[in-house]
Every structure is written in C-alpha cells, then in structure tokens.
Amino acid sequence: MSKTRSATEGQEEQETTQPRVRVPRHVAIIMDGNGRWAQQRGLPRAEGHIRGQDALRATLRAAAELGIEYLTVYAFSTENWARPQQEVEALMELLISAIHSETPELMSQGVRLRAIGDLSRLPERARQSLYECIERTKDNKQITLVLALSYSSRDELTRATRRIAGAIHRGELQETDITEELITSYLDTADLPDPDLLIRTGGEERISNYLLWQAAYSELFFSPVYWPDFGKAPLEAALEAYASRERRFGKTSEQIQLED
Ligand code: IPE
Ligand code: IPE
Ligand code: MG
C-alpha cells in the first residue's frame, strides 16, 4: 500500500531535496453543521442541507485535484431516521435531486459513485436514482465518491455478522475461517481501503457511529467549520495537519523512520 505520494509533479515517487507531502489515499468526512449554519442565519434547517450540496461539490473537486483516490462522506445515518419526518423527507428529496443535477459533473470530473449503508431502507425513488448513477459512473477513474446513506457502523457490523452466521450455518464457512480479513470482506466497504484521514466538520468531536472498524488507525481531524462553509481551503488545512502526523500503527517512532 502506498503510504506516501508526492502531491506535486504528477504524483511521481521521486527522491527530491524537498520534503515529500503525504496525501491521504482515502479521506472520510462527517459532514456536520448544516442545521446550525442555517439557524445562525434565521433560515430553515433544510436550507443548510441544500447549501451542503454546494460544499460537497467543492470538496469533491478539490479532493480530485489533490490526488485523493477515495472520498467517503456521511450523508445520512441510521440514527437520522429518527429526525422529524419533514426533515427526513426533505433530505431524501434532496438526495434524488442532487443525484440528477450532479451526474453530468460527476461524469466530467471522472467521479465513480458508490454507496454504503442499508440502502433497502431508502425510498424506492431514491434507491433507483442512486443505482442508476452508480451504474453510469462505474468506469470513471479520477476519484471514487462513497455516499454513506442509512449507514451506521454498528448496523453494518450487525448485518455482516448475520451473513457470516448464515454462511457457517450452511456449512460454507468454519468458525476458524473468521479472521479480521474475513470480517472486512463482509462489510459494505469490502473493496475500499481504510480511511487514512477522518474529518468531522461542525465543531463536535465524536464519531457518531461512523466507520468504527475501518477507522481503527485513521488520523482524526475536527474542524470548527460548519459543513456548508467547507471546501478547498478547509480541506487543505486538514491535509496539512495530516501531513505533519506520524502514523505509527502501534510501532515505535524509530521503526517507522527506518521503514520510510
Ligand atoms: C449534518 O448536519 C447533516 C445530517 C446529519 C443529515 P446536521 O443536520 O446534523 O446539522 P447540525 O449538527 O444540526 O448543525
Ligand atoms: C452525523 O451527524 C451523521 C451525519 C453527518 C450524516 P449527526 O448530527 O447525526 O450526529 P450527532 O447526532 O450530533 O452525533
Ligand atoms: Mg449534526
């Protein structure tokens, strides 16, 4: 796995006198603060969600330019189903309209769309729009945008555990086949690398049931910026902090320096 890549000069791995800039391969974002952004301006919460779509477009564009390969964004959690029905409906409508209006941009930017979460809970129209866009963008190569929708980590692990138990029950798996790799392969994120950097916007410092397994060794970055105000500059600030961190994965600093 490439841990360091140059953000300059076409991403070649070059020996230069300049210190190499570490660009995370996979960035995960908890897009939080839409409601507070709107409330601060005397606007309905839904307006914050609408402006959040602009922030996602700007962030995705910047991420692609910076050479990030995967961007996984928390768009709607399992727990968010418990919000007032009107807000849930507004968010589902926004999802449908955003997919339709953004698909040409995804195509022109070379974005491959994916989704994780319990998509069976989404309204039929939303699921259909999502699947159509995933199919249309499947061969794009610049960046993969993963939408976490009706997603929570505990729900994902519960669904995965049920499927593993089913496979054991049918005699397709043995108890001793259960390894970390096997569990990983049963998650919604099976074919995605673990996030290197996990950003939460909106000032709260918690994980809110997001990618608990996958983010075991992610670097965490908490931004005070409300999601509708996020974009290239706040993303670059997070990447700068990331570049200055030493990821030790349980080892000593000396061991890591020898590996580099
Ligand atoms: C994040 O913004 C979007 C979703 C959870 C769908 P919020 O709606 O949680 O905004 P705040 O946290 O109330 O400001
Ligand atoms: C997390 O934000 C979920 C999303 C951004 C989609 P919440 O606003 O739902 O999280 P809590 O409730 O403040 O932890
Ligand atoms: Mg919130």
mmCIF file of C-alpha atoms and ligand atoms in Angstrom:
data_model
loop_
_atom_site.group_PDB
_atom_site.id
_atom_site.type_symbol
_atom_site.label_atom_id
_atom_site.label_comp_id
_atom_site.label_asym_id
_atom_site.label_seq_id
_atom_site.Cartn_x
_atom_site.Cartn_y
_atom_site.Cartn_z
ATOM 1 C CA MET A 1 0.000 0.000 0.000
ATOM 2 C CA SER A 2 1.449 3.384 -0.934
ATOM 3 C CA LYS A 3 1.560 5.489 2.184
ATOM 4 C CA THR A 4 3.345 8.471 0.759
ATOM 5 C CA ARG A 5 2.796 10.110 -2.559
ATOM 6 C CA SER A 6 4.022 13.383 -3.898
ATOM 7 C CA ALA A 7 1.270 15.958 -4.281
ATOM 8 C CA THR A 8 3.360 17.792 -6.857
ATOM 9 C CA GLU A 9 4.838 16.969 -10.236
ATOM 10 C CA GLY A 10 2.231 14.452 -11.324
ATOM 11 C CA GLN A 11 2.432 12.355 -8.186
ATOM 12 C CA GLU A 12 5.683 10.581 -9.099
ATOM 13 C CA GLU A 13 7.563 8.961 -6.264
ATOM 14 C CA GLN A 14 10.731 10.987 -6.645
ATOM 15 C CA GLU A 15 13.777 11.463 -4.481
ATOM 16 C CA THR A 16 13.980 15.228 -4.156
ATOM 17 C CA THR A 17 15.540 17.625 -1.722
ATOM 18 C CA GLN A 18 12.018 18.899 -0.953
ATOM 19 C CA PRO A 19 10.197 17.068 1.812
ATOM 20 C CA ARG A 20 7.526 14.841 0.284
ATOM 21 C CA VAL A 21 3.933 15.805 1.010
ATOM 22 C CA ARG A 22 1.817 12.966 2.302
ATOM 23 C CA VAL A 23 -1.545 12.893 0.567
ATOM 24 C CA PRO A 24 -4.096 10.572 2.143
ATOM 25 C CA ARG A 25 -5.378 7.988 -0.270
ATOM 26 C CA HIS A 26 -8.782 7.814 1.394
ATOM 27 C CA VAL A 27 -10.471 10.688 3.238
ATOM 28 C CA ALA A 28 -13.702 10.115 5.167
ATOM 29 C CA ILE A 29 -15.841 13.076 6.228
ATOM 30 C CA ILE A 30 -18.643 13.500 8.758
ATOM 31 C CA MET A 31 -20.455 16.392 7.094
ATOM 32 C CA ASP A 32 -21.942 18.070 10.172
ATOM 33 C CA GLY A 33 -23.294 21.517 10.990
ATOM 34 C CA ASN A 34 -25.893 22.122 8.271
ATOM 35 C CA GLY A 35 -28.675 22.840 10.775
ATOM 36 C CA ARG A 36 -26.607 25.229 12.871
ATOM 37 C CA TRP A 37 -25.363 27.014 9.744
ATOM 38 C CA ALA A 38 -28.996 27.663 8.752
ATOM 39 C CA GLN A 39 -30.198 28.544 12.249
ATOM 40 C CA GLN A 40 -27.411 31.106 12.603
ATOM 41 C CA ARG A 41 -28.867 32.870 9.554
ATOM 42 C CA GLY A 42 -32.511 32.534 10.566
ATOM 43 C CA LEU A 43 -33.090 30.034 7.750
ATOM 44 C CA PRO A 44 -34.871 26.668 7.881
ATOM 45 C CA ARG A 45 -32.585 23.658 8.528
ATOM 46 C CA ALA A 46 -33.373 22.365 5.032
ATOM 47 C CA GLU A 47 -31.584 25.395 3.572
ATOM 48 C CA GLY A 48 -28.415 24.238 5.354
ATOM 49 C CA HIS A 49 -28.729 20.831 3.719
ATOM 50 C CA ILE A 50 -29.186 22.476 0.295
ATOM 51 C CA ARG A 51 -26.046 24.555 0.795
ATOM 52 C CA GLY A 52 -24.297 21.405 1.958
ATOM 53 C CA GLN A 53 -24.622 20.076 -1.587
ATOM 54 C CA ASP A 54 -22.519 23.011 -2.865
ATOM 55 C CA ALA A 55 -19.908 22.274 -0.195
ATOM 56 C CA LEU A 56 -19.729 18.644 -1.234
ATOM 57 C CA ARG A 57 -19.268 19.610 -4.891
ATOM 58 C CA ALA A 58 -16.410 21.991 -3.978
ATOM 59 C CA THR A 59 -14.781 19.475 -1.624
ATOM 60 C CA LEU A 60 -15.008 16.654 -4.145
ATOM 61 C CA ARG A 61 -13.475 18.797 -6.872
ATOM 62 C CA ALA A 62 -10.625 19.820 -4.579
ATOM 63 C CA ALA A 63 -10.078 16.228 -3.413
ATOM 64 C CA ALA A 64 -9.813 15.039 -7.025
ATOM 65 C CA GLU A 65 -7.352 17.826 -7.866
ATOM 66 C CA LEU A 66 -5.222 16.989 -4.839
ATOM 67 C CA GLY A 67 -4.911 13.343 -5.859
ATOM 68 C CA ILE A 68 -7.155 11.801 -3.179
ATOM 69 C CA GLU A 69 -8.467 8.489 -4.537
ATOM 70 C CA TYR A 70 -11.455 7.861 -2.254
ATOM 71 C CA LEU A 71 -13.787 10.315 -0.522
ATOM 72 C CA THR A 72 -16.370 8.718 1.780
ATOM 73 C CA VAL A 73 -18.981 11.099 3.133
ATOM 74 C CA TYR A 74 -21.539 10.549 5.890
ATOM 75 C CA ALA A 75 -24.725 11.864 4.278
ATOM 76 C CA PHE A 76 -27.429 10.195 6.398
ATOM 77 C CA SER A 77 -27.027 7.950 9.437
ATOM 78 C CA THR A 78 -29.192 5.090 10.677
ATOM 79 C CA GLU A 79 -29.951 7.317 13.671
ATOM 80 C CA ASN A 80 -31.014 10.204 11.395
ATOM 81 C CA TRP A 81 -34.194 8.215 10.520
ATOM 82 C CA ALA A 82 -35.426 9.371 13.953
ATOM 83 C CA ARG A 83 -35.376 13.064 12.939
ATOM 84 C CA PRO A 84 -38.713 14.836 12.331
ATOM 85 C CA GLN A 85 -40.432 13.254 9.338
ATOM 86 C CA GLN A 86 -40.430 16.537 7.441
ATOM 87 C CA GLU A 87 -36.636 16.794 7.675
ATOM 88 C CA VAL A 88 -36.139 13.153 6.656
ATOM 89 C CA GLU A 89 -38.396 13.698 3.629
ATOM 90 C CA ALA A 90 -36.562 16.891 2.672
ATOM 91 C CA LEU A 91 -33.225 15.038 2.874
ATOM 92 C CA MET A 92 -34.484 12.180 0.684
ATOM 93 C CA GLU A 93 -35.849 14.638 -1.910
ATOM 94 C CA LEU A 94 -32.542 16.465 -1.849
ATOM 95 C CA LEU A 95 -30.695 13.205 -2.419
ATOM 96 C CA ILE A 96 -32.787 12.473 -5.515
ATOM 97 C CA SER A 97 -32.475 15.978 -6.960
ATOM 98 C CA ALA A 98 -28.747 16.151 -6.164
ATOM 99 C CA ILE A 99 -28.052 12.877 -7.950
ATOM 100 C CA HIS A 100 -29.902 14.116 -11.033
ATOM 101 C CA SER A 101 -28.346 17.565 -11.098
ATOM 102 C CA GLU A 102 -24.790 16.417 -10.259
ATOM 103 C CA THR A 103 -24.458 13.390 -12.547
ATOM 104 C CA PRO A 104 -23.109 15.440 -15.516
ATOM 105 C CA GLU A 105 -20.491 16.987 -13.186
ATOM 106 C CA LEU A 106 -19.551 13.535 -11.845
ATOM 107 C CA MET A 107 -19.077 12.334 -15.413
ATOM 108 C CA SER A 108 -16.982 15.329 -16.467
ATOM 109 C CA GLN A 109 -14.798 15.093 -13.329
ATOM 110 C CA GLY A 110 -14.270 11.348 -13.691
ATOM 111 C CA VAL A 111 -16.029 10.518 -10.420
ATOM 112 C CA ARG A 112 -17.150 6.962 -9.715
ATOM 113 C CA LEU A 113 -20.100 6.911 -7.298
ATOM 114 C CA ARG A 114 -20.574 4.202 -4.683
ATOM 115 C CA ALA A 115 -22.849 3.860 -1.651
ATOM 116 C CA ILE A 116 -22.629 2.105 1.703
ATOM 117 C CA GLY A 117 -25.336 1.550 4.309
ATOM 118 C CA ASP A 118 -28.662 -0.222 4.483
ATOM 119 C CA LEU A 119 -29.951 1.038 1.149
ATOM 120 C CA SER A 120 -33.068 -1.149 1.442
ATOM 121 C CA ARG A 121 -34.461 1.474 3.846
ATOM 122 C CA LEU A 122 -34.262 4.288 1.285
ATOM 123 C CA PRO A 123 -37.437 5.278 -0.572
ATOM 124 C CA GLU A 124 -37.686 3.406 -3.868
ATOM 125 C CA ARG A 125 -37.148 6.542 -5.992
ATOM 126 C CA ALA A 126 -34.018 7.490 -4.108
ATOM 127 C CA ARG A 127 -32.601 3.978 -4.381
ATOM 128 C CA GLN A 128 -33.318 3.880 -8.087
ATOM 129 C CA SER A 129 -31.636 7.247 -8.782
ATOM 130 C CA LEU A 130 -28.660 6.114 -6.748
ATOM 131 C CA TYR A 131 -28.280 2.777 -8.561
ATOM 132 C CA GLU A 132 -28.622 4.495 -11.950
ATOM 133 C CA CYS A 133 -25.871 6.962 -11.122
ATOM 134 C CA ILE A 134 -23.615 4.211 -9.708
ATOM 135 C CA GLU A 135 -24.058 2.251 -12.934
ATOM 136 C CA ARG A 136 -23.445 5.284 -15.158
ATOM 137 C CA THR A 137 -20.268 6.334 -13.360
ATOM 138 C CA LYS A 138 -18.813 2.885 -12.727
ATOM 139 C CA ASP A 139 -15.940 3.184 -15.218
ATOM 140 C CA ASN A 140 -14.798 6.638 -14.068
ATOM 141 C CA LYS A 141 -11.263 6.639 -12.728
ATOM 142 C CA GLN A 142 -10.304 10.006 -11.238
ATOM 143 C CA ILE A 143 -11.810 9.560 -7.763
ATOM 144 C CA THR A 144 -14.368 7.366 -6.002
ATOM 145 C CA LEU A 145 -17.082 9.175 -4.050
ATOM 146 C CA VAL A 146 -18.718 6.895 -1.482
ATOM 147 C CA LEU A 147 -22.033 8.085 -0.013
ATOM 148 C CA ALA A 148 -22.810 6.661 3.427
ATOM 149 C CA LEU A 149 -26.619 6.557 3.400
ATOM 150 C CA SER A 150 -28.784 4.983 6.060
ATOM 151 C CA TYR A 151 -25.396 3.962 7.410
ATOM 152 C CA SER A 152 -24.089 3.257 10.869
ATOM 153 C CA SER A 153 -21.137 1.146 11.795
ATOM 154 C CA ARG A 154 -22.997 -0.958 14.343
ATOM 155 C CA ASP A 155 -25.720 -1.659 11.788
ATOM 156 C CA GLU A 156 -23.107 -2.581 9.173
ATOM 157 C CA LEU A 157 -21.347 -4.931 11.628
ATOM 158 C CA THR A 158 -24.681 -6.455 12.646
ATOM 159 C CA ARG A 159 -25.633 -7.119 9.012
ATOM 160 C CA ALA A 160 -22.178 -8.568 8.330
ATOM 161 C CA THR A 161 -22.347 -10.802 11.409
ATOM 162 C CA ARG A 162 -25.726 -12.173 10.319
ATOM 163 C CA ARG A 163 -24.342 -13.039 6.894
ATOM 164 C CA ILE A 164 -21.284 -14.740 8.407
ATOM 165 C CA ALA A 165 -23.524 -16.728 10.773
ATOM 166 C CA GLY A 166 -25.677 -17.744 7.779
ATOM 167 C CA ALA A 167 -22.609 -18.962 5.889
ATOM 168 C CA ILE A 168 -21.494 -21.005 8.915
ATOM 169 C CA HIS A 169 -24.996 -22.393 9.307
ATOM 170 C CA ARG A 170 -24.996 -23.538 5.679
ATOM 171 C CA GLY A 171 -21.585 -25.133 6.159
ATOM 172 C CA GLU A 172 -19.869 -22.707 3.748
ATOM 173 C CA LEU A 173 -17.591 -21.341 6.475
ATOM 174 C CA GLN A 174 -15.889 -22.778 9.541
ATOM 175 C CA GLU A 175 -15.577 -20.913 12.842
ATOM 176 C CA THR A 176 -11.798 -20.865 12.319
ATOM 177 C CA ASP A 177 -12.264 -19.056 8.969
ATOM 178 C CA ILE A 178 -13.293 -15.942 10.887
ATOM 179 C CA THR A 179 -10.333 -13.579 10.664
ATOM 180 C CA GLU A 180 -10.040 -9.808 10.529
ATOM 181 C CA GLU A 181 -9.756 -10.093 6.737
ATOM 182 C CA LEU A 182 -12.933 -12.170 6.533
ATOM 183 C CA ILE A 183 -14.901 -9.698 8.645
ATOM 184 C CA THR A 184 -13.570 -6.844 6.487
ATOM 185 C CA SER A 185 -14.730 -8.683 3.373
ATOM 186 C CA TYR A 186 -18.304 -8.866 4.721
ATOM 187 C CA LEU A 187 -18.565 -5.114 5.367
ATOM 188 C CA ASP A 188 -20.186 -2.651 2.947
ATOM 189 C CA THR A 189 -16.690 -1.215 2.427
ATOM 190 C CA ALA A 190 -15.197 -4.626 1.471
ATOM 191 C CA ASP A 191 -13.338 -3.374 -1.587
ATOM 192 C CA LEU A 192 -12.313 0.026 -0.234
ATOM 193 C CA PRO A 193 -9.049 0.810 1.561
ATOM 194 C CA ASP A 194 -9.335 2.004 5.170
ATOM 195 C CA PRO A 195 -9.635 5.784 5.529
ATOM 196 C CA ASP A 196 -6.294 7.448 6.234
ATOM 197 C CA LEU A 197 -7.877 10.661 7.456
ATOM 198 C CA LEU A 198 -11.264 11.143 9.111
ATOM 199 C CA ILE A 199 -12.571 14.723 9.222
ATOM 200 C CA ARG A 200 -15.585 15.908 11.190
ATOM 201 C CA THR A 201 -16.871 19.386 10.478
ATOM 202 C CA GLY A 202 -19.201 21.455 12.656
ATOM 203 C CA GLY A 203 -17.140 21.572 15.845
ATOM 204 C CA GLU A 204 -18.319 18.411 17.627
ATOM 205 C CA GLU A 205 -15.634 15.885 18.466
ATOM 206 C CA ARG A 206 -17.276 12.481 18.172
ATOM 207 C CA ILE A 207 -17.511 9.631 15.687
ATOM 208 C CA SER A 208 -21.325 9.166 15.729
ATOM 209 C CA ASN A 209 -21.263 5.515 14.650
ATOM 210 C CA TYR A 210 -19.167 6.112 11.508
ATOM 211 C CA LEU A 211 -16.676 3.564 10.116
ATOM 212 C CA LEU A 212 -15.718 2.268 13.571
ATOM 213 C CA TRP A 213 -13.948 -0.813 12.215
ATOM 214 C CA GLN A 214 -12.377 0.889 9.198
ATOM 215 C CA ALA A 215 -11.122 3.959 11.085
ATOM 216 C CA ALA A 216 -9.207 1.938 13.670
ATOM 217 C CA TYR A 217 -5.978 3.680 12.615
ATOM 218 C CA SER A 218 -7.291 6.758 10.810
ATOM 219 C CA GLU A 219 -5.923 10.142 11.748
ATOM 220 C CA LEU A 220 -8.726 12.283 13.168
ATOM 221 C CA PHE A 221 -9.263 15.952 12.347
ATOM 222 C CA PHE A 222 -12.018 18.069 13.835
ATOM 223 C CA SER A 223 -12.884 21.283 12.018
ATOM 224 C CA PRO A 224 -14.999 24.045 13.576
ATOM 225 C CA VAL A 225 -16.312 24.987 10.113
ATOM 226 C CA TYR A 226 -19.988 24.198 9.526
ATOM 227 C CA TRP A 227 -20.349 21.847 6.558
ATOM 228 C CA PRO A 228 -21.981 24.411 4.159
ATOM 229 C CA ASP A 229 -18.825 26.559 4.534
ATOM 230 C CA PHE A 230 -16.436 23.654 3.908
ATOM 231 C CA GLY A 231 -14.488 23.392 0.651
ATOM 232 C CA LYS A 232 -10.987 23.541 -0.749
ATOM 233 C CA ALA A 233 -9.282 25.740 1.883
ATOM 234 C CA PRO A 234 -10.592 23.887 4.976
ATOM 235 C CA LEU A 235 -9.768 20.575 3.246
ATOM 236 C CA GLU A 236 -6.225 21.765 2.642
ATOM 237 C CA ALA A 237 -5.928 22.729 6.322
ATOM 238 C CA ALA A 238 -6.909 19.163 7.276
ATOM 239 C CA LEU A 239 -4.427 17.717 4.778
ATOM 240 C CA GLU A 240 -1.680 19.905 6.162
ATOM 241 C CA ALA A 241 -2.347 18.627 9.680
ATOM 242 C CA TYR A 242 -2.403 15.068 8.342
ATOM 243 C CA ALA A 243 0.949 15.545 6.593
ATOM 244 C CA SER A 244 2.561 16.527 9.879
ATOM 245 C CA ARG A 245 1.389 13.438 11.780
ATOM 246 C CA GLU A 246 3.447 10.311 12.291
ATOM 247 C CA ARG A 247 1.303 7.209 11.814
ATOM 248 C CA ARG A 248 2.863 4.523 13.961
ATOM 249 C CA PHE A 249 0.309 1.678 13.802
ATOM 250 C CA GLY A 250 1.466 0.501 17.226
ATOM 251 C CA LYS A 251 5.162 0.569 16.391
ATOM 252 C CA THR A 252 7.867 2.897 17.704
ATOM 253 C CA SER A 253 8.854 6.113 16.005
ATOM 254 C CA GLU A 254 12.314 4.661 15.253
ATOM 255 C CA GLN A 255 10.809 1.668 13.471
ATOM 256 C CA ILE A 256 8.606 3.930 11.345
ATOM 257 C CA GLN A 257 11.531 6.148 10.354
ATOM 258 C CA LEU A 258 13.527 3.089 9.265
ATOM 259 C CA GLU A 259 10.612 1.955 7.071
ATOM 260 C CA ASP A 260 10.266 5.356 5.331
HETATM 261 C C1 IPE B 1 -25.429 17.188 9.073
HETATM 262 O O1 IPE B 1 -25.915 18.393 9.580
HETATM 263 C C2 IPE B 1 -26.352 16.591 8.052
HETATM 264 C C3 IPE B 1 -27.086 15.407 8.509
HETATM 265 C C4 IPE B 1 -26.918 14.830 9.660
HETATM 266 C C5 IPE B 1 -28.070 14.839 7.603
HETATM 267 P P1 IPE B 1 -26.938 18.440 10.781
HETATM 268 O O2 IPE B 1 -28.309 18.451 10.226
HETATM 269 O O3 IPE B 1 -26.649 17.387 11.788
HETATM 270 O O4 IPE B 1 -26.587 19.874 11.376
HETATM 271 P P2 IPE B 1 -26.468 20.271 12.908
HETATM 272 O O5 IPE B 1 -25.482 19.342 13.543
HETATM 273 O O6 IPE B 1 -27.826 20.149 13.498
HETATM 274 O O7 IPE B 1 -25.957 21.684 12.869
HETATM 275 C C1 IPE B 2 -23.636 12.558 11.954
HETATM 276 O O1 IPE B 2 -24.190 13.781 12.288
HETATM 277 C C2 IPE B 2 -24.342 11.980 10.760
HETATM 278 C C3 IPE B 2 -24.156 12.729 9.511
HETATM 279 C C4 IPE B 2 -23.344 13.758 9.313
HETATM 280 C C5 IPE B 2 -24.906 12.236 8.385
HETATM 281 P P1 IPE B 2 -25.316 13.919 13.410
HETATM 282 O O2 IPE B 2 -25.636 15.348 13.501
HETATM 283 O O3 IPE B 2 -26.433 12.984 13.128
HETATM 284 O O4 IPE B 2 -24.535 13.401 14.684
HETATM 285 P P2 IPE B 2 -24.829 13.624 16.245
HETATM 286 O O5 IPE B 2 -26.255 13.256 16.462
HETATM 287 O O6 IPE B 2 -24.582 15.080 16.536
HETATM 288 O O7 IPE B 2 -23.843 12.742 16.951
HETATM 289 MG MG MG B 3 -25.419 17.303 13.391
#
